[in-house]
PDB file of C-alpha atoms in Angstrom:
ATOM      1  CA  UNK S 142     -50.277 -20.639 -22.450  1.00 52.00           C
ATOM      2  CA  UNK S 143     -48.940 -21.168 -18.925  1.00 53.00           C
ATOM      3  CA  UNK S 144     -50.250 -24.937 -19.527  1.00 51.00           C
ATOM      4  CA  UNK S 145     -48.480 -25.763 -22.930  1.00 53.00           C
ATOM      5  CA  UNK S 146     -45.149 -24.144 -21.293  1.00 53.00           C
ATOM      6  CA  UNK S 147     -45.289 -26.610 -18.361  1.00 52.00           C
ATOM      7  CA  UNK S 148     -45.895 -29.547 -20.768  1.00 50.00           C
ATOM      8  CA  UNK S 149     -42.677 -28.570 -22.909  1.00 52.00           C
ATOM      9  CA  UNK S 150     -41.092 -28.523 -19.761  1.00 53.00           C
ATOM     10  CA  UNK S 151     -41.592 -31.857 -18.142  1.00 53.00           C
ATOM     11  CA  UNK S 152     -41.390 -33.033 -21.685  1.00 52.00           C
ATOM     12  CA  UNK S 153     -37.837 -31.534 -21.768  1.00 52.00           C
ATOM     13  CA  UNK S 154     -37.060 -33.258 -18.694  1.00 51.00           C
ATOM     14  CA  UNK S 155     -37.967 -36.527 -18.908  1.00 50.00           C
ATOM     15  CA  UNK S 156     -35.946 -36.539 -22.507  1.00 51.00           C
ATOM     16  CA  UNK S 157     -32.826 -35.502 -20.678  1.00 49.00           C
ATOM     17  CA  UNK S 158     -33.264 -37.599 -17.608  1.00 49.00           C
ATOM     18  CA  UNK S 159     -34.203 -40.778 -20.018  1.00 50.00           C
ATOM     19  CA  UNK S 160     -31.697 -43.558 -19.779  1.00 47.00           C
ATOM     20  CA  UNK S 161     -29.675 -43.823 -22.689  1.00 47.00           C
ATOM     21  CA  UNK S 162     -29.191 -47.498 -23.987  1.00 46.00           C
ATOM     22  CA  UNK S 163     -25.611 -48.505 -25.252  1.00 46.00           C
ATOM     23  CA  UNK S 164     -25.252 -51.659 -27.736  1.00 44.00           C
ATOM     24  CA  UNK S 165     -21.817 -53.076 -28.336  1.00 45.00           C
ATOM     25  CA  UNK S 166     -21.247 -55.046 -31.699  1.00 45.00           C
ATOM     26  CA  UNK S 167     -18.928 -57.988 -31.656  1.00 48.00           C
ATOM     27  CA  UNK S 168     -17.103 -58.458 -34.775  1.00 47.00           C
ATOM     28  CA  UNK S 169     -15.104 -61.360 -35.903  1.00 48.00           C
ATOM     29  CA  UNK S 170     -11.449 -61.018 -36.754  1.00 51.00           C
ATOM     30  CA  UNK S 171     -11.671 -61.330 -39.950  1.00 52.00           C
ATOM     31  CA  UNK S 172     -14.596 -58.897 -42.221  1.00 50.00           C
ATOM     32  CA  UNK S 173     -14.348 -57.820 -45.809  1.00 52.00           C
ATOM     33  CA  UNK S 174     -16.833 -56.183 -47.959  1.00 51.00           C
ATOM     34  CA  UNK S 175     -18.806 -57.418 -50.724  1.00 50.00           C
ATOM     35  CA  UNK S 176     -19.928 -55.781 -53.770  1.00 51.00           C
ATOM     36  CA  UNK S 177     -21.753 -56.420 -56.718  1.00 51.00           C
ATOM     37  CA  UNK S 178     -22.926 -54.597 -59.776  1.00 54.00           C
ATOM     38  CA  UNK S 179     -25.972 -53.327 -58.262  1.00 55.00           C
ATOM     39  CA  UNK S 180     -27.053 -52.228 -54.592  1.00 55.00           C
ATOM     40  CA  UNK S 181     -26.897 -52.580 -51.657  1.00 53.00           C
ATOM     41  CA  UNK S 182     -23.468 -53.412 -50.271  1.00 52.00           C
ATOM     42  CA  UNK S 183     -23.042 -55.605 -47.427  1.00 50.00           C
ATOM     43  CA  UNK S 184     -20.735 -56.927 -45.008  1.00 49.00           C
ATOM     44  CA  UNK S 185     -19.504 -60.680 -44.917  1.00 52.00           C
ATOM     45  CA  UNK S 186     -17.537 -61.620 -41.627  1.00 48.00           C
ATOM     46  CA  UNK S 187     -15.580 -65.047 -41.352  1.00 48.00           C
ATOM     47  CA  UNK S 188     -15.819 -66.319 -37.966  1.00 47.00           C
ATOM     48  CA  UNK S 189     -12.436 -68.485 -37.395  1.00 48.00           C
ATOM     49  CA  UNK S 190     -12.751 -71.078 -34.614  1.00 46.00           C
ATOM     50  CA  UNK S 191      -9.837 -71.294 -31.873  1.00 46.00           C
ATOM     51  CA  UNK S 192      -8.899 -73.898 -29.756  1.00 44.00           C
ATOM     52  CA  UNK S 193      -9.967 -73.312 -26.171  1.00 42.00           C
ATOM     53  CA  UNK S 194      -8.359 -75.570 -22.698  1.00 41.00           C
ATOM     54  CA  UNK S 195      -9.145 -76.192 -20.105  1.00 37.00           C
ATOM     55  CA  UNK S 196      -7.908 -77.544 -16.607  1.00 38.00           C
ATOM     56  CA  UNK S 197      -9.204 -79.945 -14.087  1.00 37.00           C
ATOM     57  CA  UNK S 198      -7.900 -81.553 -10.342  1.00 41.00           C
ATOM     58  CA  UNK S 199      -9.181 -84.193 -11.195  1.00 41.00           C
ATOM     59  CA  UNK S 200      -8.388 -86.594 -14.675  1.00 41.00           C
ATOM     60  CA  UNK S 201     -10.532 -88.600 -16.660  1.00 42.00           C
ATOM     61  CA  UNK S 202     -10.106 -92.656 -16.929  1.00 40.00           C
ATOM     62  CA  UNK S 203      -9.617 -92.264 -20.681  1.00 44.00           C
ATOM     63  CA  UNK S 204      -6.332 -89.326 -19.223  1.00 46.00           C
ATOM     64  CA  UNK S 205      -5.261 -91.995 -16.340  1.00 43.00           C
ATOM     65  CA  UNK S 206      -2.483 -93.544 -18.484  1.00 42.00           C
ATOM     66  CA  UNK S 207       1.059 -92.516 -18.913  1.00 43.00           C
ATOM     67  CA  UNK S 208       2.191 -89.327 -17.296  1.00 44.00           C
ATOM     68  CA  UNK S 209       4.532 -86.396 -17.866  1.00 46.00           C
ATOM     69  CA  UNK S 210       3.108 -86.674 -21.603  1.00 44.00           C
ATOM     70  CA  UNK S 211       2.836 -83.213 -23.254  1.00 42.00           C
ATOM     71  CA  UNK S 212       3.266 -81.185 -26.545  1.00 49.00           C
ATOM     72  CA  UNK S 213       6.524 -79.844 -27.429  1.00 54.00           C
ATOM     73  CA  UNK S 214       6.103 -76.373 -25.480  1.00 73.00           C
ATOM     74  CA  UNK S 215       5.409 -78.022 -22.258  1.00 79.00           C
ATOM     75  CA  UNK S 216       7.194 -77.736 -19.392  1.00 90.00           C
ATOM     76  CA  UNK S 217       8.930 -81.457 -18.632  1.00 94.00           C
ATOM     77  CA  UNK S 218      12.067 -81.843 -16.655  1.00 94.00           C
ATOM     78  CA  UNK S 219      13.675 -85.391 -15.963  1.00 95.00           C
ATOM     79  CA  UNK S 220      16.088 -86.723 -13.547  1.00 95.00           C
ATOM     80  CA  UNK S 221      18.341 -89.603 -13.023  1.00 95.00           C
ATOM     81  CA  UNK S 222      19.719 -90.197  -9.373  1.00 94.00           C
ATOM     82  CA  UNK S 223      21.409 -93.450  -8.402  1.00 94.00           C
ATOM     83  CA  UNK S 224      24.008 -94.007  -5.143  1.00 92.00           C
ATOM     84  CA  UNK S 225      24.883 -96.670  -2.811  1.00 92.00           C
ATOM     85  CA  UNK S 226      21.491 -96.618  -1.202  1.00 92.00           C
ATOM     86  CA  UNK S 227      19.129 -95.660  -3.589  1.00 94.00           C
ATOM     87  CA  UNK S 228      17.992 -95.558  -7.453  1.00 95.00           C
ATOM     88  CA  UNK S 229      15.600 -92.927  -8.408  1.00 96.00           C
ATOM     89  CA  UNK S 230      13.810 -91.880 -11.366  1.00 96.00           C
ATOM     90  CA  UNK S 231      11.597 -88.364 -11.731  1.00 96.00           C
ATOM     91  CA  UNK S 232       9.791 -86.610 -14.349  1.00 96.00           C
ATOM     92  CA  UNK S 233       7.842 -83.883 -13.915  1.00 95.00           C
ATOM     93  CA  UNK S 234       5.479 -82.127 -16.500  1.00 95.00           C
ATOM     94  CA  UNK S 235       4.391 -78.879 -15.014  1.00 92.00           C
ATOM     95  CA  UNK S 236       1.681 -78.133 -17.699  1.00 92.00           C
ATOM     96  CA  UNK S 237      -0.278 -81.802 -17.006  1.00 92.00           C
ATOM     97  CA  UNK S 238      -3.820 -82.438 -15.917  1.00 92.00           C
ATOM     98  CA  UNK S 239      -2.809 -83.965 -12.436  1.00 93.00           C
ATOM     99  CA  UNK S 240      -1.702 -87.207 -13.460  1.00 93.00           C
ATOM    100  CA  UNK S 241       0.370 -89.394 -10.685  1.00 93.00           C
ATOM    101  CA  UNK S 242       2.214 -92.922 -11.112  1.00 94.00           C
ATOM    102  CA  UNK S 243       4.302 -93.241  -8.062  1.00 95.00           C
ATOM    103  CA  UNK S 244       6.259 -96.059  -6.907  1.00 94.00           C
ATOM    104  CA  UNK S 245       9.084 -95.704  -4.291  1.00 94.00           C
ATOM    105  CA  UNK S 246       8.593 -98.740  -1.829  1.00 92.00           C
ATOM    106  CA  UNK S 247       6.933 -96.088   1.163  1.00 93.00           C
ATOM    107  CA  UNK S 248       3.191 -95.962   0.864  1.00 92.00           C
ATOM    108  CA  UNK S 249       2.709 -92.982   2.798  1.00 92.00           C
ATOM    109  CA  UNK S 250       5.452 -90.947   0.263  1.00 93.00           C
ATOM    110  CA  UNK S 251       3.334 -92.599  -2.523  1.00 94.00           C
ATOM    111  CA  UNK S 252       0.040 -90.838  -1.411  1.00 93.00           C
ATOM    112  CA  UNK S 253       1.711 -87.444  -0.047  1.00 92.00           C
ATOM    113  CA  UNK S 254       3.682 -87.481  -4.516  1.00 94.00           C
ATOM    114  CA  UNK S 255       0.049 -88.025  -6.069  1.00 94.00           C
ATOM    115  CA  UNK S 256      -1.653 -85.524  -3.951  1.00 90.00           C
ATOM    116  CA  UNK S 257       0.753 -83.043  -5.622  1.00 89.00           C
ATOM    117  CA  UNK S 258       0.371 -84.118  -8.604  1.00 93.00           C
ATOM    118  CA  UNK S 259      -3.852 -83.665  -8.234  1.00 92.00           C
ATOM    119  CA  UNK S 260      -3.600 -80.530  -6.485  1.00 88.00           C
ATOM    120  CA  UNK S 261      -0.998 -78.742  -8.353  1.00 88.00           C
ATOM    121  CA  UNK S 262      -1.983 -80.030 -11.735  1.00 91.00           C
ATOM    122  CA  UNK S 263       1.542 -81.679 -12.245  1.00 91.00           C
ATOM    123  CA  UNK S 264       1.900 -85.071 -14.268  1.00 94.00           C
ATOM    124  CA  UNK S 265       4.421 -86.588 -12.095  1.00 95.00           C
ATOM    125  CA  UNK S 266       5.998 -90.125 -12.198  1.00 96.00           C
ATOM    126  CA  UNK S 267       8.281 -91.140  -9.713  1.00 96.00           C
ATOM    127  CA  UNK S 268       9.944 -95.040  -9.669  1.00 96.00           C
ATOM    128  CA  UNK S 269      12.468 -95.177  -6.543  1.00 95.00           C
ATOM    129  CA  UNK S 270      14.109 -98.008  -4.832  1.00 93.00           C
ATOM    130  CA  UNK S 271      16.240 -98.113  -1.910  1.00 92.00           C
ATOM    131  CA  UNK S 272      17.650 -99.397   1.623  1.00 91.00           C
ATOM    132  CA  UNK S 273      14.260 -99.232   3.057  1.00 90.00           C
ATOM    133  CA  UNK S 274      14.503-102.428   5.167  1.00 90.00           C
ATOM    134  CA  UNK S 275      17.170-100.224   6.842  1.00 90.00           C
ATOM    135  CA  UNK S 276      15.344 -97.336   7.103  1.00 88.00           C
ATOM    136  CA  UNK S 277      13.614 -94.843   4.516  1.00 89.00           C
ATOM    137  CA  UNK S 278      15.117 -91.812   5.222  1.00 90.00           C
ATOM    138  CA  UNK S 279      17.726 -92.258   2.036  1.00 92.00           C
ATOM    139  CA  UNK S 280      14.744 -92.804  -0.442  1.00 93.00           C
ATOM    140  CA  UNK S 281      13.068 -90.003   1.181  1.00 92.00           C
ATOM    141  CA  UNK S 282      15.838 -87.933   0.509  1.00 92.00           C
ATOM    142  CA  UNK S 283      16.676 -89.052  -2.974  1.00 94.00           C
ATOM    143  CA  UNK S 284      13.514 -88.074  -4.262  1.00 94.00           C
ATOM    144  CA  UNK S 285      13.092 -85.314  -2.945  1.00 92.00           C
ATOM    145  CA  UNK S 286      16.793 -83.933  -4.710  1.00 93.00           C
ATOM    146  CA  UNK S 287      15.597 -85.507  -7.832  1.00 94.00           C
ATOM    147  CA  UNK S 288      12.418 -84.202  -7.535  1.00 93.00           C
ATOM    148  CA  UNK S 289      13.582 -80.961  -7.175  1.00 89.00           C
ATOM    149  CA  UNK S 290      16.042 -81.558  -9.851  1.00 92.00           C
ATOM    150  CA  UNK S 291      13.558 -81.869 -12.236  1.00 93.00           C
ATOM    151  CA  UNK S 292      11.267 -79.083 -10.893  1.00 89.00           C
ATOM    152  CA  UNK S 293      14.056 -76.810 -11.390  1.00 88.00           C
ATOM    153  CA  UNK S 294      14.446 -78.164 -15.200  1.00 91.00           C
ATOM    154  CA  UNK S 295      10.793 -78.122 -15.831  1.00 91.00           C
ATOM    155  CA  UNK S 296      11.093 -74.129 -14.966  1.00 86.00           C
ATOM    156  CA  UNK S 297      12.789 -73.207 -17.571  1.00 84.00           C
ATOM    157  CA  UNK S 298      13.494 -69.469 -18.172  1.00 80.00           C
ATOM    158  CA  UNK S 299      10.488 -68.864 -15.670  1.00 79.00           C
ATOM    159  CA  UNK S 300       8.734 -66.350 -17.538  1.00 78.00           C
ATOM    160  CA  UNK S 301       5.424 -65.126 -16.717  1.00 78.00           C
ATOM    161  CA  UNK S 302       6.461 -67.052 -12.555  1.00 79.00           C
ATOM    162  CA  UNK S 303       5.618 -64.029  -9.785  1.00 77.00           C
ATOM    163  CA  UNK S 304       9.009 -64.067  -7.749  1.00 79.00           C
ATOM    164  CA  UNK S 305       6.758 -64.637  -4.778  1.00 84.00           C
ATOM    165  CA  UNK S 306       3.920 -66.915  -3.317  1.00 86.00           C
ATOM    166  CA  UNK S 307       1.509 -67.822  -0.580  1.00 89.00           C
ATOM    167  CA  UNK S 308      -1.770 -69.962   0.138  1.00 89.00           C
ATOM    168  CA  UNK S 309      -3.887 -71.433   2.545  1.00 92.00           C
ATOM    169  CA  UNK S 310      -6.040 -74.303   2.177  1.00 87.00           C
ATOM    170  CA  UNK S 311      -8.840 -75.718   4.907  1.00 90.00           C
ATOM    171  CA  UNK S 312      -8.248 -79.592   4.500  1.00 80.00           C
ATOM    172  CA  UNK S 313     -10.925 -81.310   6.942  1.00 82.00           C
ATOM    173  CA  UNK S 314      -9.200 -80.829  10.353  1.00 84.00           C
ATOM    174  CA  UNK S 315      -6.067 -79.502   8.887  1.00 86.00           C
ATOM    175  CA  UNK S 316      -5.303 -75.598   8.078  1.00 91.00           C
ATOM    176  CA  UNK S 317      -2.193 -75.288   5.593  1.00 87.00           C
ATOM    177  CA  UNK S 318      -0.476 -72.546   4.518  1.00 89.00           C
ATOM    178  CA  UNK S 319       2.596 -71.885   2.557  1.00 86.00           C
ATOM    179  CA  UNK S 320       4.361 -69.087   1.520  1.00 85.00           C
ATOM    180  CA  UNK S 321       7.473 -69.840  -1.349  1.00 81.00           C
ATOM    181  CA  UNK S 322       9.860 -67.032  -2.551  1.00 80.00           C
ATOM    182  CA  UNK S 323      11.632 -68.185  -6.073  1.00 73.00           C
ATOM    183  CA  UNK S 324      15.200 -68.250  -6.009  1.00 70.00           C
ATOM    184  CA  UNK S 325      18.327 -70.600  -6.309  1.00 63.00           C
ATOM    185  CA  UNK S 326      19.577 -71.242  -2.797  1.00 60.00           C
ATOM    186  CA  UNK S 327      18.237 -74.157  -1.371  1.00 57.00           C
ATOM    187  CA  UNK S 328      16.044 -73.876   1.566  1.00 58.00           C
ATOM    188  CA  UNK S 329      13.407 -75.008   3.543  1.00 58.00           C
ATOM    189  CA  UNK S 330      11.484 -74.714   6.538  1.00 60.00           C
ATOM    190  CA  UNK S 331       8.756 -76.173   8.377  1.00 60.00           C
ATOM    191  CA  UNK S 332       6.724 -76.807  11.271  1.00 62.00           C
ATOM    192  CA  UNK S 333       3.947 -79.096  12.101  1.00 61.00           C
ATOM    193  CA  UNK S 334       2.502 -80.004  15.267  1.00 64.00           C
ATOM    194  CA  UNK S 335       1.523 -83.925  14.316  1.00 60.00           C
ATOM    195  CA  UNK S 336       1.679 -86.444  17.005  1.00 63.00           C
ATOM    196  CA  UNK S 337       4.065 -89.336  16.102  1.00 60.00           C
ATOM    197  CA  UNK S 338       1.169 -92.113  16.377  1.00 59.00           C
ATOM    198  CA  UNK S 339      -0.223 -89.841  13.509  1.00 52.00           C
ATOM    199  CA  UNK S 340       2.696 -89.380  11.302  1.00 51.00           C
ATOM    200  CA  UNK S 341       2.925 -91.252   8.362  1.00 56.00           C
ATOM    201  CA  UNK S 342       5.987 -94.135   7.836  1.00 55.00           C
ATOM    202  CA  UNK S 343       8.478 -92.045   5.642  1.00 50.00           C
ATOM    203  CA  UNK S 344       7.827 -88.088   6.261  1.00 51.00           C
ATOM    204  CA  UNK S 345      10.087 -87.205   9.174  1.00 50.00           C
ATOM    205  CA  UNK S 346      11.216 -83.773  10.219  1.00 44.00           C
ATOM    206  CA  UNK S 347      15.223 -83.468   9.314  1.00 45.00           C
ATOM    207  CA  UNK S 348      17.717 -82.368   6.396  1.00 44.00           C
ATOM    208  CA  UNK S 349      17.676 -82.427   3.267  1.00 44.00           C
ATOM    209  CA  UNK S 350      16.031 -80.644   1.044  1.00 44.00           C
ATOM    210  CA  UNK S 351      16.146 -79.789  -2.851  1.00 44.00           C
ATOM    211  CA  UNK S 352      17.287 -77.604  -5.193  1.00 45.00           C
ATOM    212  CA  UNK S 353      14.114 -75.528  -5.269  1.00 45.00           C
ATOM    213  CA  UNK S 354      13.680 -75.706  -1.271  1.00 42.00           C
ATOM    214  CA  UNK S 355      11.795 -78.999  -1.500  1.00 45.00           C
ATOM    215  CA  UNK S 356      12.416 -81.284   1.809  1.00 44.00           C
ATOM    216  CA  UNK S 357      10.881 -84.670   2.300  1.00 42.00           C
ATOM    217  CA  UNK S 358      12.276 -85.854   5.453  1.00 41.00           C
ATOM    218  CA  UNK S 359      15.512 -87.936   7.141  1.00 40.00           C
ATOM    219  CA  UNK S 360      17.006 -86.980  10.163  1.00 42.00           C
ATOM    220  CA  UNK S 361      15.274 -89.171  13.497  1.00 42.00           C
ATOM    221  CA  UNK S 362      11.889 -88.586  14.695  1.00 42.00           C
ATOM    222  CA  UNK S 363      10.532 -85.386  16.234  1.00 41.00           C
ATOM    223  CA  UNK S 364      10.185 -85.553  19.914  1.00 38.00           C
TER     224      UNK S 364
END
């Protein structure tokens, strides 16, 4: 007797301390039932297919032709700017695939527009030309108001934008970080520690920046 009661027990236990298995059933949007004149019933689903994207830094050859191309809800801003000194053309398409075509007479500005175009997944197209056999700091300038010209236009309403921003990024022997706050006063600020042997022909610490903050130089070189 004692025997059988110590069976039920550990057979009581090991029910209650048994792992319970839960199965979760995925069902399609759209399910209606079938019936017919005689049994059983059952349950037809209609699987609808959606369209899925995806993003990448870096754009196929069959992608690599003209940029700041986009559907109707994209995000494309477009600016004009011509003076004495300069003529410059920007568009911008914020929801691109990283597509850059760049031409503004300074190689080094050429290879510092397309690396934000890869990185921040912009389709960006830039045609500039100015007084650069006098010096570049008026092209430099130029494009960068146009560019944030267009950046601001490309924004929109700015819903779904966090009001603030920061990241840091390990490039080989560089460590960048940068911190932006979203609002309408112009502003920017920053500090590098470069060498002038090292600094490239058209990015020089100074004035002017753009309507979003954005500075690209002008002003003489930093001692």
């Amino acid at each position: 007797m004692e025997l059988s009661s110590a069976i039920y027990s550990q057979s009581s236990a090991a029910q209650i301390l048994r792992p319970k298995l839960c199965f979760t059933v995925s069902i399609p949007q759209r399910a209606s039932i079938v019936s017919s004149s005689s049994p059983p019933r059952y349950l037809r689903m209609e699987t609808q297919s959606q369209p899925r994207q995806s993003i990448s830094c870096a754009s196929s050859p069959s992608n690599n032709v003209s940029p700041a191309t986009s559907n109707e809800s994209a995000r494309v801003g477009e600016v004009k700017r011509v003076t004495k000194e300069t003529n410059v053309s920007v568009k911008i398409n914020l929801d691109g695939t990283g597509v850059a075509d760049c031409s503004t007479g300074i190689p080094f500005l050429d290879h510092m527009l397309h690396q934000l175009a890869s990185h921040g997944l912009f389709d960006v197209h830039v045609r500039a030309t100015g007084d650069v056999h006098i010096d570049d700091h008026h092209t430099n300038e130029d494009i960068a108001l146009a560019i944030g010209t267009a950046l601001l236009k490309a924004l929109g309403e700015r819903k779904g934008i966090n009001r603030f921003g920061d990241f840091t990024a390990p490039l080989d022997e560089a460590l960048i970080h940068v911190s932006l706050r979203k609002r309408e006063l112009p502003t920017r600020a920053a500090a590098a520690a470069v060498r002038p042997a090292r600094r490239g022909r058209g990015l020089r610490p100074g004035p002017g920046p753009g309507p979003l903050g954005l500075g690209l130089g002008g002003g003489p070189p930093a001692r």
